[in-house]
Amino acid sequence: MTAELKKRIAILERMLDNVGACIFSKDLDGRYTYVNQAVLNVFDLNEEDVLGKDDSHFFNLAKSQEVIENDRAVMQTGKVLEKEETNFVKSFNKEKTYRIVKKPIYDEDANIIGLFGIANDISEQRELESKVHEQNQLLDIVLDNVAAHIYMKDDAREFMYVNAKVASLFGLPVSQIIGAKEQDILPEEMAAHFHQSDSELFASGKKQTIEETVTDESGNTRHYLSVKVPFEQQGRRSLIGFSTEVTELYELKEQFRKQANTDYLTGLYNRRYFVEVAEREFKRAMRSGEPFALMSLDIDHFKRINDKFGHPAGDEVLKTIAKNLIGNLRDEDVLARIGGEEFAIILPHTNFEQASKVAERIRDYQSSHAIATEQDDVLAKVSIGLVMREHDDDTFDSMFKRVDKALYQAKEQGRNRVVAHVS
C-alpha cells in the first residue's frame, strides 16, 4: 500500500468517524466487517467487541426483525434498499428509528459477498413529527434523512475535496471545485460567510458545531447544521466540514413558534404573546418617557349573534372584525384576540388625542358596516375602553386592570361607545 493511498485511507476514516451517520459493512452471515465511530457509540463498545459479530449481540431481534429482513433482501436480490428501520438497541434499552440505505458488496467475479449501509438516527424527528400531529393536526411533514455535504479546505480557502452533494449545491462539477478558492466559485456573500466561520475555527483550533444560513442563486434561504474539524496535513492547516441541511426542520420550528403566539381563528396574536410584547413595550415607554396607549374592545351582544345566526356566523364576525381592526391600525401597533369576543391593542408613541381618534374611528366603522355571513348581514357594534400610561403605573398589569374597568364602564353606559382615561 502506497503512502498516498494510506494517506487517503486515513483521511477517509477520519471523515467517516466524524459523520453523524452510522456507517458499516457485513459479510453474508451478517457479521460486521467494518464500523465507524458512530456505530461504536450506539453499541457503547470498542471495535474489537463488534467486528466479527452479528446483530444478535447488539439488537433484541425479537423486536428488531426488520434489520434481518432488510439485510436478507439486499444480499439475496442485489437491490439497493432505502427505507426506515426500527430496531430495539440493547445499549439504549429502547427502540430507535433509523433512515437506512443498504447496498450489496460484490467481489471481482460479481458475486455478492456482503453489504454496506448508512443509517441516520431519526428517532427525535419522528417524535417531533408525532407531537405536531397530536397538537394541531395541521402539519404532516415527514423529515427525511438528508445526506451530509462533505468538504475539505485549507486556510488559504482552497478546496481540497468535495463530495457530489457539495458539487450539486454549488452547481459545478467536482473537477472544477478541487483546487479552486471559494471566493472564485461562490457568490461573494456566501464565500465571505464561509470564510468568517472558517477563520474562527482556525483561530480556536477546536472542533465546532454551528448553524449556517446561506442564500442560493435563486434567492432561497437555506439553513445548515455544520460540523467543522481542524487538522494539519504536512504543516498545512486544513479543515473537514460536514453540513446537513435542516431547512425543513428550521421552518417547522418557525411554524411552531408562530402557532404558539397566534390565535387559531383570527390569525391575530393570542393573549399570552400580547402580554409578553406589551410588557416589553411598556418598559421601553417608561425608560423613554414616550406616550403609550392601551385599548380593550368587546363585541356588543356577541352571544345574541351566536344564538340567532349560529356559531359559524359568529366565527365569521370575529374574523371580519379582526381584518377591520388591522385596517385601522399602523404597522407598529400590536393587536391581539385576548378572549372569546375581546380584543386588545397597544399603540406605542401615541398620545391621548391620537389614541382617542383611533378608538372612535374603530367604533364608528363597526357601527356602520354590516358583516356578511352565510345566514344574513350582521351589524356587530363594539364597546371600547382606552387608557394611557400614567406615572404611577409601575407595571403593565396596572394598565390592563384600568382598561378592563374602562371597557366595563363603556358596556354599562349602553355599549357602542368609547370610555377613556378611567383611573
CSV table of C-alpha atoms in Angstrom, one decimal, residues 45-331:
chain,number,residue,atom,x,y,z
A,45,LEU,CA,-18.5,-0.9,22.6
A,46,ASN,CA,-14.9,-0.9,21.2
A,47,GLU,CA,-14.2,-2.0,17.7
A,48,GLU,CA,-12.8,-5.4,18.7
A,49,ASP,CA,-16.1,-6.1,20.5
A,50,VAL,CA,-18.1,-5.6,17.3
A,51,LEU,CA,-16.1,-6.8,14.3
A,52,GLY,CA,-16.9,-10.5,13.5
A,53,LYS,CA,-20.2,-10.5,15.4
A,54,ASP,CA,-23.8,-10.4,14.1
A,55,ASP,CA,-26.7,-8.3,15.2
A,56,SER,CA,-27.9,-10.7,17.8
A,57,HIS,CA,-25.2,-9.3,20.1
A,58,PHE,CA,-26.5,-5.7,19.7
A,59,PHE,CA,-30.2,-5.8,19.0
A,60,ASN,CA,-33.2,-7.6,20.5
A,61,LEU,CA,-34.0,-9.5,17.4
A,62,ALA,CA,-37.5,-10.4,18.7
A,63,LYS,CA,-38.3,-6.8,18.4
A,64,SER,CA,-35.9,-6.0,15.5
A,65,GLN,CA,-36.8,-8.4,12.7
A,66,GLU,CA,-36.6,-5.5,10.2
A,67,VAL,CA,-32.8,-5.5,10.3
A,68,ILE,CA,-32.6,-9.2,9.4
A,69,GLU,CA,-35.2,-9.0,6.7
A,70,ASN,CA,-33.7,-5.9,5.1
A,71,ASP,CA,-30.2,-7.4,5.1
A,72,ARG,CA,-31.5,-10.6,3.6
A,73,ALA,CA,-33.4,-8.7,0.9
A,74,VAL,CA,-30.2,-6.8,-0.2
A,75,MET,CA,-27.9,-9.8,-0.2
A,76,GLN,CA,-30.4,-12.1,-1.9
A,77,THR,CA,-31.7,-9.8,-4.6
A,78,GLY,CA,-28.7,-7.4,-5.1
A,79,LYS,CA,-31.1,-4.5,-4.9
A,80,VAL,CA,-30.4,-1.2,-3.1
A,81,LEU,CA,-32.7,-0.8,-0.1
A,82,GLU,CA,-33.6,2.7,1.2
A,83,LYS,CA,-36.3,2.9,4.0
A,84,GLU,CA,-36.9,3.5,7.7
A,85,GLU,CA,-35.9,0.7,10.0
A,86,THR,CA,-36.9,0.4,13.7
A,87,ASN,CA,-34.6,-1.6,16.0
A,88,PHE,CA,-34.5,-2.3,19.7
A,89,VAL,CA,-31.0,-1.4,20.7
A,90,LYS,CA,-29.7,-3.2,23.7
A,91,SER,CA,-27.3,-0.5,24.8
A,92,PHE,CA,-30.2,2.1,24.9
A,93,ASN,CA,-32.7,-0.5,26.0
A,94,LYS,CA,-35.3,1.2,23.7
A,95,GLU,CA,-36.4,1.3,20.2
A,96,LYS,CA,-34.6,3.6,17.8
A,97,THR,CA,-35.7,4.5,14.3
A,98,TYR,CA,-33.2,4.9,11.5
A,99,ARG,CA,-33.3,6.1,7.9
A,100,ILE,CA,-31.1,3.4,6.3
A,101,VAL,CA,-29.5,2.8,2.9
A,102,LYS,CA,-28.1,-0.7,2.3
A,103,LYS,CA,-26.3,-1.8,-0.8
A,104,PRO,CA,-24.7,-5.1,-1.8
A,105,ILE,CA,-20.9,-5.6,-2.0
A,106,TYR,CA,-19.5,-7.6,-4.9
A,107,ASP,CA,-16.2,-9.4,-5.4
A,108,GLU,CA,-14.2,-9.3,-8.6
A,109,ASP,CA,-16.4,-12.0,-10.1
A,110,ALA,CA,-19.6,-10.0,-9.5
A,111,ASN,CA,-20.6,-12.3,-6.6
A,112,ILE,CA,-22.3,-10.7,-3.7
A,113,ILE,CA,-20.1,-11.1,-0.6
A,114,GLY,CA,-21.9,-8.8,1.8
A,115,LEU,CA,-23.4,-5.4,2.2
A,116,PHE,CA,-22.6,-1.9,3.4
A,117,GLY,CA,-25.0,0.5,5.0
A,118,ILE,CA,-25.5,4.1,6.1
A,119,ALA,CA,-28.0,4.7,8.9
A,120,ASN,CA,-29.2,8.1,10.3
A,121,ASP,CA,-31.0,8.2,13.7
A,122,ILE,CA,-34.4,9.9,13.1
A,123,SER,CA,-36.0,8.9,16.4
A,124,GLU,CA,-36.2,12.5,17.7
A,125,GLN,CA,-37.5,13.8,14.3
A,126,ARG,CA,-40.3,11.1,14.4
A,127,GLU,CA,-41.1,12.1,18.0
A,128,LEU,CA,-41.4,15.8,17.0
A,129,GLU,CA,-43.5,14.8,14.0
A,130,SER,CA,-45.8,12.9,16.3
A,131,LYS,CA,-46.2,15.9,18.6
A,132,VAL,CA,-47.0,18.2,15.7
A,133,HIS,CA,-49.8,15.8,14.5
A,134,GLU,CA,-51.2,15.5,18.0
A,135,GLN,CA,-51.2,19.2,18.9
A,136,ASN,CA,-52.6,20.9,15.8
A,137,GLN,CA,-53.2,18.2,13.2
A,138,LEU,CA,-52.1,20.8,10.6
A,139,LEU,CA,-48.5,19.7,10.0
A,140,ASP,CA,-47.8,16.3,8.4
A,141,ILE,CA,-44.3,17.0,7.1
A,142,VAL,CA,-42.1,13.9,7.2
A,143,LEU,CA,-38.5,14.9,7.8
A,144,ASP,CA,-36.4,12.6,5.6
A,145,ASN,CA,-32.8,11.9,6.2
A,146,VAL,CA,-30.6,14.4,4.4
A,147,ALA,CA,-27.1,13.2,3.4
A,148,ALA,CA,-24.2,15.4,4.6
A,149,HIS,CA,-22.3,17.9,2.4
A,150,ILE,CA,-18.7,16.9,3.0
A,151,TYR,CA,-15.7,19.0,2.0
A,152,MET,CA,-12.1,19.8,2.9
A,153,LYS,CA,-10.4,23.2,2.6
A,154,ASP,CA,-7.1,24.7,3.7
A,155,ASP,CA,-6.6,28.1,5.4
A,156,ALA,CA,-6.0,29.7,2.0
A,157,ARG,CA,-9.6,28.9,1.3
A,158,GLU,CA,-8.7,26.4,-1.4
A,159,PHE,CA,-10.9,23.3,-1.7
A,160,MET,CA,-9.1,20.0,-1.3
A,161,TYR,CA,-12.1,17.7,-1.5
A,162,VAL,CA,-15.8,17.9,-2.1
A,163,ASN,CA,-18.4,15.2,-2.4
A,164,ALA,CA,-21.2,15.1,-5.0
A,165,LYS,CA,-23.7,16.7,-2.6
A,166,VAL,CA,-21.4,19.8,-2.4
A,167,ALA,CA,-20.9,19.9,-6.1
A,168,SER,CA,-24.7,19.8,-6.7
A,169,LEU,CA,-25.1,22.6,-4.2
A,170,PHE,CA,-22.5,24.8,-5.9
A,171,GLY,CA,-23.8,23.8,-9.4
A,172,LEU,CA,-20.3,22.9,-10.6
A,173,PRO,CA,-18.5,19.6,-11.4
A,174,VAL,CA,-16.2,18.3,-8.7
A,175,SER,CA,-13.2,18.8,-11.0
A,176,GLN,CA,-13.9,22.5,-11.2
A,177,ILE,CA,-14.1,22.9,-7.5
A,178,ILE,CA,-11.0,20.9,-6.4
A,179,GLY,CA,-8.0,23.3,-6.3
A,180,ALA,CA,-10.3,26.4,-6.6
A,181,LYS,CA,-10.7,29.1,-4.0
A,182,GLU,CA,-14.2,29.6,-2.6
A,183,GLN,CA,-14.2,33.3,-3.4
A,184,ASP,CA,-13.6,32.4,-7.1
A,185,ILE,CA,-16.5,29.9,-7.5
A,186,LEU,CA,-19.1,31.0,-4.9
A,187,PRO,CA,-21.3,34.2,-4.6
A,188,GLU,CA,-19.4,36.9,-2.8
A,189,GLU,CA,-21.7,37.0,0.2
A,190,MET,CA,-21.7,33.2,0.6
A,191,ALA,CA,-17.9,33.0,0.3
A,192,ALA,CA,-17.5,35.7,2.9
A,193,HIS,CA,-19.8,33.9,5.3
A,194,PHE,CA,-17.8,30.7,5.0
A,195,HIS,CA,-14.5,32.5,5.4
A,196,GLN,CA,-15.6,34.1,8.6
A,197,SER,CA,-16.7,30.9,10.3
A,198,ASP,CA,-13.6,29.1,8.9
A,199,SER,CA,-11.3,31.8,10.3
A,200,GLU,CA,-12.9,31.4,13.8
A,201,LEU,CA,-12.3,27.6,13.6
A,202,PHE,CA,-8.6,28.0,12.7
A,203,ALA,CA,-8.2,30.6,15.5
A,204,SER,CA,-9.6,28.3,18.1
A,205,GLY,CA,-8.1,25.1,16.7
A,206,LYS,CA,-11.1,23.2,18.1
A,207,LYS,CA,-14.0,21.3,16.5
A,208,GLN,CA,-17.0,23.4,16.1
A,209,THR,CA,-20.7,22.7,15.6
A,210,ILE,CA,-22.5,25.8,14.1
A,211,GLU,CA,-25.7,26.8,12.4
A,212,GLU,CA,-25.2,28.4,9.0
A,213,THR,CA,-27.6,30.3,6.8
A,214,VAL,CA,-26.9,30.9,3.1
A,215,THR,CA,-29.0,32.3,0.2
A,216,ASP,CA,-28.7,30.3,-3.0
A,217,GLU,CA,-28.6,31.8,-6.5
A,218,SER,CA,-32.4,31.5,-6.8
A,219,GLY,CA,-32.8,33.7,-3.7
A,220,ASN,CA,-33.9,30.8,-1.4
A,221,THR,CA,-32.7,30.8,2.2
A,222,ARG,CA,-31.1,27.5,3.3
A,223,HIS,CA,-30.2,26.5,6.8
A,224,TYR,CA,-27.5,24.1,7.7
A,225,LEU,CA,-26.1,22.4,10.8
A,226,SER,CA,-22.4,22.2,10.2
A,227,VAL,CA,-19.6,20.3,12.0
A,228,LYS,CA,-16.1,21.5,11.2
A,229,VAL,CA,-13.0,19.7,12.4
A,230,PRO,CA,-9.5,21.3,12.1
A,231,PHE,CA,-6.4,19.3,11.3
A,232,GLU,CA,-2.9,19.7,9.9
A,233,GLN,CA,-1.5,17.9,6.8
A,234,GLN,CA,2.2,18.3,6.2
A,235,GLY,CA,2.1,21.7,8.0
A,236,ARG,CA,-0.9,22.8,6.0
A,237,ARG,CA,-3.8,24.0,8.2
A,238,SER,CA,-7.0,22.5,6.9
A,239,LEU,CA,-10.5,21.6,7.9
A,240,ILE,CA,-13.0,18.9,7.2
A,241,GLY,CA,-16.7,20.1,7.1
A,242,PHE,CA,-19.9,18.2,7.3
A,243,SER,CA,-23.1,20.2,6.7
A,244,THR,CA,-26.6,18.8,6.9
A,245,GLU,CA,-29.4,20.8,5.5
A,246,VAL,CA,-32.1,21.5,8.2
A,247,THR,CA,-34.2,24.0,6.3
A,248,GLU,CA,-37.4,21.9,6.7
A,249,LEU,CA,-36.8,21.5,10.4
A,250,TYR,CA,-36.0,25.2,10.8
A,251,GLU,CA,-39.2,26.1,9.0
A,252,LEU,CA,-41.1,23.6,11.2
A,253,LYS,CA,-39.8,25.2,14.3
A,254,GLU,CA,-40.8,28.6,13.0
A,255,GLN,CA,-44.3,27.3,12.4
A,256,PHE,CA,-44.4,26.0,16.0
A,257,ARG,CA,-43.2,29.4,17.2
A,258,LYS,CA,-45.9,31.2,15.2
A,259,GLN,CA,-48.6,28.8,16.3
A,260,ALA,CA,-47.7,29.3,19.9
A,261,ASN,CA,-48.2,33.0,19.6
A,262,THR,CA,-51.2,33.1,17.3
A,263,ASP,CA,-55.0,32.8,17.7
A,264,TYR,CA,-56.1,29.9,15.5
A,265,LEU,CA,-59.3,31.6,14.3
A,266,THR,CA,-58.4,35.2,13.5
A,267,GLY,CA,-54.7,34.8,12.9
A,268,LEU,CA,-54.0,37.6,15.4
A,269,TYR,CA,-51.6,37.4,18.4
A,270,ASN,CA,-53.0,35.4,21.3
A,271,ARG,CA,-53.3,36.7,24.9
A,272,ARG,CA,-50.1,35.2,26.1
A,273,TYR,CA,-47.9,36.7,23.4
A,274,PHE,CA,-49.8,40.0,23.5
A,275,VAL,CA,-49.0,40.4,27.2
A,276,GLU,CA,-45.3,39.5,26.6
A,277,VAL,CA,-45.0,42.1,23.9
A,278,ALA,CA,-47.0,44.7,25.8
A,279,GLU,CA,-44.8,44.3,28.9
A,280,ARG,CA,-41.7,44.8,26.8
A,281,GLU,CA,-43.2,48.0,25.1
A,282,PHE,CA,-44.4,49.2,28.5
A,283,LYS,CA,-40.9,49.1,29.9
A,284,ARG,CA,-39.5,50.8,26.8
A,285,ALA,CA,-42.0,53.6,27.2
A,286,MET,CA,-41.2,54.0,30.9
A,287,ARG,CA,-37.5,54.4,30.0
A,288,SER,CA,-38.1,56.8,27.1
A,289,GLY,CA,-41.0,58.8,28.7
A,290,GLU,CA,-42.9,58.4,25.4
A,291,PRO,CA,-46.7,58.2,25.5
A,292,PHE,CA,-48.2,54.7,25.5
A,293,ALA,CA,-51.9,53.8,24.9
A,294,LEU,CA,-53.8,50.6,25.6
A,295,MET,CA,-57.2,49.8,24.2
A,296,SER,CA,-59.6,46.9,25.0
A,297,LEU,CA,-62.5,46.2,22.7
A,298,ASP,CA,-65.5,43.9,23.1
A,299,ILE,CA,-68.2,42.9,20.6
A,300,ASP,CA,-71.6,44.0,21.9
A,301,HIS,CA,-74.2,41.3,22.4
A,302,PHE,CA,-72.0,38.7,20.8
A,303,LYS,CA,-73.9,35.8,22.5
A,304,ARG,CA,-77.1,37.0,20.7
A,305,ILE,CA,-75.3,36.8,17.4
A,306,ASN,CA,-74.2,33.2,18.1
A,307,ASP,CA,-77.7,32.3,19.3
A,308,LYS,CA,-79.5,33.9,16.4
A,309,PHE,CA,-77.2,33.2,13.4
A,310,GLY,CA,-75.2,30.2,14.7
A,311,HIS,CA,-71.6,29.8,15.7
A,312,PRO,CA,-70.2,29.7,12.1
A,313,ALA,CA,-71.6,33.2,11.7
A,314,GLY,CA,-70.1,34.2,15.0
A,315,ASP,CA,-66.7,33.0,13.8
A,316,GLU,CA,-67.1,35.0,10.6
A,317,VAL,CA,-67.9,38.1,12.6
A,318,LEU,CA,-64.7,37.6,14.7
A,319,LYS,CA,-62.6,37.1,11.6
A,320,THR,CA,-64.0,40.1,9.8
A,321,ILE,CA,-63.7,42.4,12.8
A,322,ALA,CA,-60.0,41.3,13.1
A,323,LYS,CA,-59.4,42.3,9.5
A,324,ASN,CA,-61.2,45.6,10.1
A,325,LEU,CA,-59.1,46.4,13.1
A,326,ILE,CA,-55.9,45.7,11.2
A,327,GLY,CA,-57.1,48.1,8.5
A,328,ASN,CA,-57.5,50.9,11.1
A,329,LEU,CA,-54.1,50.4,12.8
A,330,ARG,CA,-50.4,51.2,12.0
A,331,ASP,CA,-47.7,48.6,11.5
